[in-house]
Coordinates of C-alpha atoms and ligand atoms in Angstrom, one line a residue:
M1 CA -52.6 -41.3 -82.1
G2 CA -50.3 -42.8 -84.7
L3 CA -50.6 -40.0 -87.2
F4 CA -49.7 -36.4 -86.9
T5 CA -52.6 -34.4 -88.3
P6 CA -51.7 -30.9 -89.4
R7 CA -54.3 -28.2 -88.7
R8 CA -55.9 -27.3 -91.9
P9 CA -58.2 -24.5 -93.0
P10 CA -61.8 -25.4 -92.1
A11 CA -63.2 -25.3 -95.7
A12 CA -63.7 -28.9 -96.7
T13 CA -63.7 -27.9 -100.4
D14 CA -60.2 -26.5 -100.1
A15 CA -59.0 -29.7 -98.5
G16 CA -60.6 -31.7 -101.3
A17 CA -59.2 -29.5 -104.0
R18 CA -55.7 -29.7 -102.6
Y19 CA -55.7 -33.4 -101.7
H20 CA -54.4 -34.6 -105.0
E21 CA -51.6 -32.0 -105.2
S22 CA -48.6 -33.4 -103.4
T23 CA -45.3 -31.5 -103.2
P24 CA -42.3 -33.4 -101.7
V25 CA -40.8 -31.0 -99.2
G26 CA -37.2 -30.6 -98.1
I27 CA -36.0 -30.3 -94.5
D28 CA -33.2 -27.8 -93.4
I29 CA -32.0 -28.1 -89.9
H30 CA -29.2 -25.9 -88.6
G31 CA -27.7 -25.7 -85.1
L32 CA -30.6 -27.5 -83.5
R33 CA -30.1 -27.7 -79.7
R34 CA -32.5 -29.0 -77.1
R35 CA -32.1 -30.0 -73.5
Y36 CA -34.5 -31.4 -71.0
G37 CA -33.7 -30.0 -67.6
D38 CA -30.0 -30.2 -67.3
K39 CA -29.7 -33.1 -69.9
P40 CA -28.6 -32.0 -73.3
V41 CA -30.2 -34.2 -75.9
L42 CA -29.7 -32.5 -79.3
N43 CA -26.4 -30.8 -79.4
G44 CA -26.2 -28.9 -82.7
V45 CA -27.9 -31.0 -85.3
E46 CA -27.1 -30.1 -88.9
L47 CA -29.1 -31.9 -91.5
V48 CA -30.4 -31.0 -95.0
V49 CA -32.8 -33.4 -96.7
P50 CA -33.6 -32.5 -100.3
P51 CA -37.2 -33.0 -101.5
G52 CA -37.9 -36.6 -102.6
Q53 CA -35.0 -38.2 -100.7
T54 CA -35.3 -41.2 -98.5
L55 CA -33.0 -40.6 -95.6
V56 CA -32.5 -43.1 -92.8
I57 CA -31.2 -41.7 -89.5
I58 CA -29.4 -44.5 -87.6
G59 CA -28.2 -44.4 -84.0
G60 CA -28.3 -46.3 -80.8
S61 CA -31.0 -46.1 -78.2
G62 CA -31.3 -42.8 -76.4
Q63 CA -29.2 -40.8 -78.9
G64 CA -32.0 -38.3 -79.7
K65 CA -33.7 -39.9 -82.7
S66 CA -37.3 -39.6 -81.6
V67 CA -36.7 -36.2 -80.1
L68 CA -35.4 -35.1 -83.5
L69 CA -38.5 -36.4 -85.2
R70 CA -40.8 -34.6 -82.7
H71 CA -39.0 -31.4 -83.5
I72 CA -39.3 -31.8 -87.3
I73 CA -43.1 -32.2 -87.0
G74 CA -43.3 -29.2 -84.8
L75 CA -44.4 -31.0 -81.7
E76 CA -41.4 -29.5 -79.8
T77 CA -39.7 -26.2 -80.0
P78 CA -35.9 -26.0 -80.3
D79 CA -33.9 -24.2 -77.6
E80 CA -31.6 -23.0 -80.4
G81 CA -31.3 -23.4 -84.1
T82 CA -33.8 -23.6 -87.0
I83 CA -35.8 -26.4 -88.5
M84 CA -37.4 -25.5 -91.9
V85 CA -39.9 -27.8 -93.6
G86 CA -40.6 -26.8 -97.1
G87 CA -39.1 -23.4 -96.4
L88 CA -41.4 -22.8 -93.3
A89 CA -40.4 -23.1 -89.7
S90 CA -41.6 -26.5 -88.3
T91 CA -43.4 -24.7 -85.5
D92 CA -45.1 -22.2 -87.7
P93 CA -48.8 -23.0 -88.2
A94 CA -48.4 -21.9 -91.8
M95 CA -46.2 -25.0 -92.3
R96 CA -49.0 -27.3 -91.1
A97 CA -51.5 -25.5 -93.1
R98 CA -49.4 -25.7 -96.3
Y99 CA -48.0 -29.2 -96.1
R100 CA -49.3 -32.6 -95.1
V101 CA -46.8 -34.3 -92.8
A102 CA -47.5 -37.9 -91.7
M103 CA -45.7 -39.6 -88.9
I104 CA -45.8 -43.3 -88.1
F105 CA -45.0 -43.6 -84.4
Q106 CA -43.1 -46.6 -83.0
S107 CA -46.2 -48.2 -81.6
S108 CA -48.5 -48.5 -84.6
A109 CA -51.1 -46.7 -82.4
L110 CA -54.2 -48.0 -84.3
F111 CA -57.6 -47.3 -82.9
N112 CA -58.7 -50.7 -81.6
S113 CA -62.4 -49.9 -81.6
M114 CA -62.3 -49.1 -85.4
T115 CA -61.8 -51.5 -88.3
V116 CA -58.7 -51.4 -90.4
G117 CA -60.6 -49.4 -93.1
E118 CA -61.9 -46.9 -90.6
N119 CA -58.4 -46.4 -89.2
V120 CA -57.0 -45.8 -92.7
G121 CA -59.9 -43.5 -93.7
L122 CA -60.0 -41.5 -90.5
W123 CA -58.0 -38.5 -91.7
L124 CA -60.1 -38.2 -94.9
V125 CA -63.3 -38.3 -93.0
E126 CA -62.2 -35.9 -90.3
H127 CA -61.0 -33.4 -92.9
R128 CA -64.0 -33.9 -95.1
V129 CA -61.7 -34.3 -98.1
F130 CA -64.4 -36.1 -100.1
P131 CA -68.1 -35.5 -100.2
S132 CA -69.0 -39.1 -100.2
R133 CA -68.1 -42.3 -98.3
R134 CA -67.6 -44.1 -101.7
E135 CA -64.6 -41.9 -102.5
V136 CA -63.1 -42.4 -99.0
D137 CA -63.5 -46.2 -99.4
A138 CA -61.8 -46.1 -102.8
V139 CA -58.7 -44.3 -101.3
V140 CA -58.7 -46.7 -98.3
Q141 CA -58.7 -49.7 -100.7
E142 CA -56.0 -48.2 -102.8
R143 CA -53.7 -47.4 -99.8
L144 CA -54.3 -50.9 -98.3
A145 CA -53.3 -52.4 -101.6
M146 CA -50.1 -50.3 -101.7
V147 CA -49.0 -52.0 -98.5
G148 CA -50.1 -55.4 -99.6
L149 CA -53.2 -55.6 -97.4
E150 CA -56.0 -55.9 -99.9
G151 CA -59.2 -57.1 -98.5
T152 CA -58.4 -56.4 -94.8
A153 CA -60.6 -53.2 -94.5
S154 CA -63.3 -54.9 -92.4
L155 CA -60.9 -56.6 -90.0
M156 CA -60.3 -55.4 -86.4
P157 CA -56.7 -54.3 -85.5
S158 CA -56.6 -56.8 -82.6
T159 CA -56.7 -59.7 -85.1
L160 CA -53.6 -58.6 -86.9
S161 CA -49.9 -59.5 -86.5
G162 CA -47.4 -56.8 -85.5
G163 CA -46.1 -56.5 -89.1
M164 CA -49.7 -56.2 -90.4
K165 CA -50.5 -53.5 -87.9
K166 CA -47.4 -51.6 -89.0
R167 CA -48.5 -51.8 -92.6
V168 CA -52.0 -50.5 -91.6
A169 CA -50.3 -47.6 -89.9
I170 CA -48.3 -46.9 -93.1
A171 CA -51.5 -47.1 -95.1
R172 CA -53.2 -44.7 -92.7
A173 CA -50.3 -42.2 -93.1
L174 CA -50.5 -42.6 -96.9
A175 CA -54.2 -41.8 -96.9
M176 CA -53.2 -38.2 -96.1
N177 CA -51.4 -38.1 -99.4
P178 CA -48.4 -36.7 -97.5
D179 CA -45.7 -34.4 -98.7
L180 CA -43.4 -35.7 -96.0
I181 CA -43.5 -39.0 -94.2
L182 CA -41.6 -39.7 -91.0
Y183 CA -41.2 -43.2 -89.5
D184 CA -40.0 -43.8 -86.0
E185 CA -38.4 -47.3 -85.8
P186 CA -40.8 -49.0 -88.2
T187 CA -39.2 -52.4 -87.7
S188 CA -38.7 -52.4 -84.0
E189 CA -40.2 -55.4 -82.2
L190 CA -40.6 -57.2 -85.6
D191 CA -38.7 -60.3 -86.4
P192 CA -36.2 -60.1 -89.3
L193 CA -38.4 -61.6 -92.0
V194 CA -41.3 -59.3 -91.1
S195 CA -38.9 -56.4 -90.9
D196 CA -37.9 -57.2 -94.5
T197 CA -41.5 -57.0 -95.7
I198 CA -41.8 -53.5 -94.1
S199 CA -38.5 -52.5 -95.8
Q200 CA -40.0 -53.8 -99.1
V201 CA -43.1 -51.7 -98.6
I202 CA -41.0 -48.6 -98.0
V203 CA -38.9 -49.4 -101.1
D204 CA -42.0 -49.9 -103.2
L205 CA -43.5 -46.6 -102.0
K206 CA -40.3 -44.8 -102.8
A207 CA -40.6 -46.1 -106.4
R208 CA -44.3 -45.2 -106.7
L209 CA -44.7 -41.9 -104.8
H210 CA -42.7 -38.8 -104.9
L211 CA -42.3 -38.4 -101.2
T212 CA -39.7 -37.1 -98.9
S213 CA -39.2 -39.9 -96.4
L214 CA -37.3 -39.8 -93.2
I215 CA -36.9 -43.1 -91.3
V216 CA -35.4 -43.3 -87.9
S217 CA -34.0 -46.7 -86.9
H218 CA -31.4 -48.6 -85.1
D219 CA -31.9 -51.4 -87.7
L220 CA -29.0 -51.3 -90.1
R221 CA -30.3 -54.1 -92.2
M222 CA -33.4 -52.0 -93.0
A223 CA -31.3 -48.8 -93.4
F224 CA -29.0 -50.4 -96.0
A225 CA -32.0 -51.9 -97.8
I226 CA -34.0 -48.7 -98.2
A227 CA -31.9 -45.6 -97.9
D228 CA -30.8 -43.1 -100.6
R229 CA -28.7 -41.7 -97.8
I230 CA -27.9 -42.5 -94.2
A231 CA -27.0 -40.2 -91.4
M232 CA -25.9 -41.4 -88.0
I233 CA -26.8 -39.5 -84.8
H234 CA -24.7 -39.9 -81.7
E235 CA -25.1 -37.9 -78.5
G236 CA -27.4 -35.5 -80.3
R237 CA -25.1 -34.7 -83.2
I238 CA -24.9 -36.0 -86.8
I239 CA -21.5 -37.7 -86.8
A240 CA -21.7 -39.3 -90.3
D241 CA -23.8 -38.5 -93.3
G242 CA -23.6 -40.0 -96.8
S243 CA -24.5 -42.8 -99.2
P244 CA -25.0 -46.2 -97.7
E245 CA -21.6 -47.2 -99.2
A246 CA -19.9 -44.1 -97.6
I247 CA -21.4 -44.9 -94.2
R248 CA -20.1 -48.5 -94.4
A249 CA -16.7 -47.1 -95.2
D250 CA -16.8 -44.2 -92.7
P251 CA -13.6 -44.1 -90.7
N252 CA -15.3 -42.8 -87.5
P253 CA -14.8 -45.6 -84.9
I254 CA -18.2 -44.9 -83.4
V255 CA -19.8 -45.6 -86.7
Q256 CA -17.7 -48.7 -87.3
R257 CA -18.5 -50.1 -83.8
F258 CA -22.2 -49.5 -84.4
I259 CA -22.1 -51.4 -87.7
A260 CA -20.0 -54.2 -86.2
N261 CA -22.4 -54.6 -83.3
Q262 CA -25.4 -54.8 -85.6
N263 CA -23.8 -57.3 -88.0
P264 CA -26.0 -56.1 -90.8
A265 CA -27.0 -58.3 -93.7
P266 CA -26.6 -55.8 -96.6
Q267 CA -28.7 -57.6 -99.2
Q268 CA -32.0 -56.2 -100.5
P269 CA -35.1 -57.5 -98.8
H270 CA -36.6 -60.7 -100.2
R271 CA -39.1 -60.1 -103.0
P272 CA -42.0 -62.6 -102.8
Ligands
ADP301 N1 -39.8 -35.3 -72.8 C1 -38.6 -35.6 -72.3 N2 -38.2 -35.2 -71.1 C2 -37.0 -35.5 -70.6 N3 -36.1 -36.3 -71.3 C3 -36.4 -36.7 -72.5 C4 -37.7 -36.4 -73.1 N4 -37.8 -37.0 -74.3 C5 -36.6 -37.6 -74.5 N5 -35.8 -37.5 -73.4 C6 -34.4 -38.0 -73.3 O1 -33.7 -37.7 -74.4 C7 -32.8 -38.8 -74.8 C8 -33.1 -39.1 -76.2 O2 -34.4 -39.7 -76.3 P1 -34.9 -40.3 -77.7 O3 -34.9 -39.3 -78.8 O4 -36.3 -40.8 -77.4 O5 -33.9 -41.5 -78.0 P2 -33.9 -42.5 -79.2 O6 -32.7 -42.2 -80.0 O7 -33.8 -43.8 -78.6 O8 -35.2 -42.3 -80.0 C9 -33.1 -39.9 -73.8 O9 -32.1 -39.9 -72.8 C10 -34.5 -39.5 -73.2 O10 -34.5 -40.0 -71.9
MG302 MG1 -36.8 -43.5 -80.2

């Protein structure tokens, strides 16, 4: 499933009443350690994300990026350290009851048996946010428009390109009206032009919505296009953290090697 669905109180009316209230939440991570068997993966992550910020976590393959995201949404429990989301521990059911956290997994993970519109509206229907289908459809149309996919609600996912599927996955996450949105490698497996359209979607959302956004990626071109701030993870630790300009100028040779190997194009994504 491409979307992390927090457990919510059963009363549909409550879900409906709270749906329009969105509070960007901050993330506070201190001393986070996690090992799998005898393999240390997270080795003391320190990271504070203020509400409303768009942070990109960069790093090579296997450095712990996806593991870190799974800890932030509370799918995994740290061996040591704390992860607070909006002041509540990520693994505390109260966090999931209080905040809506959306995650876009690396595989867009759409349900192939459902139309685009049904995929986007699924969370609203499951949580009985609205009393009628008409209101669900209105939100679905609006979210599809936000990602530049007007008029696609009746299509089946199998007919879409990779970039379109990714945008549907983003629209589906937005249908939750999330307080925090997490993306795992949103441009992986997409060619550079399509990646730029995804970057542009994220930039547009940043301007329109007051959301805390955390994007994990090894794609520096996207990172420099969308980030308020960039942190680099290496061997399970944050080794650089600052503005895009500060990261570019960071003296750490591991950072410089990563940047050189990626040969990023620093310009903003193309606006159609
Ligand atoms: N459930 C797991 N069990 C054992 N090892 C894991 C598990 N999840 C991740 N790992 C290991 O942790 C390391 C970091 O993984 P991951 O966070 O997926 O890397 P990436 O930075 O590419 O997203 C990898 O070596 C991976 O094999
Ligand atoms: Mg990963």
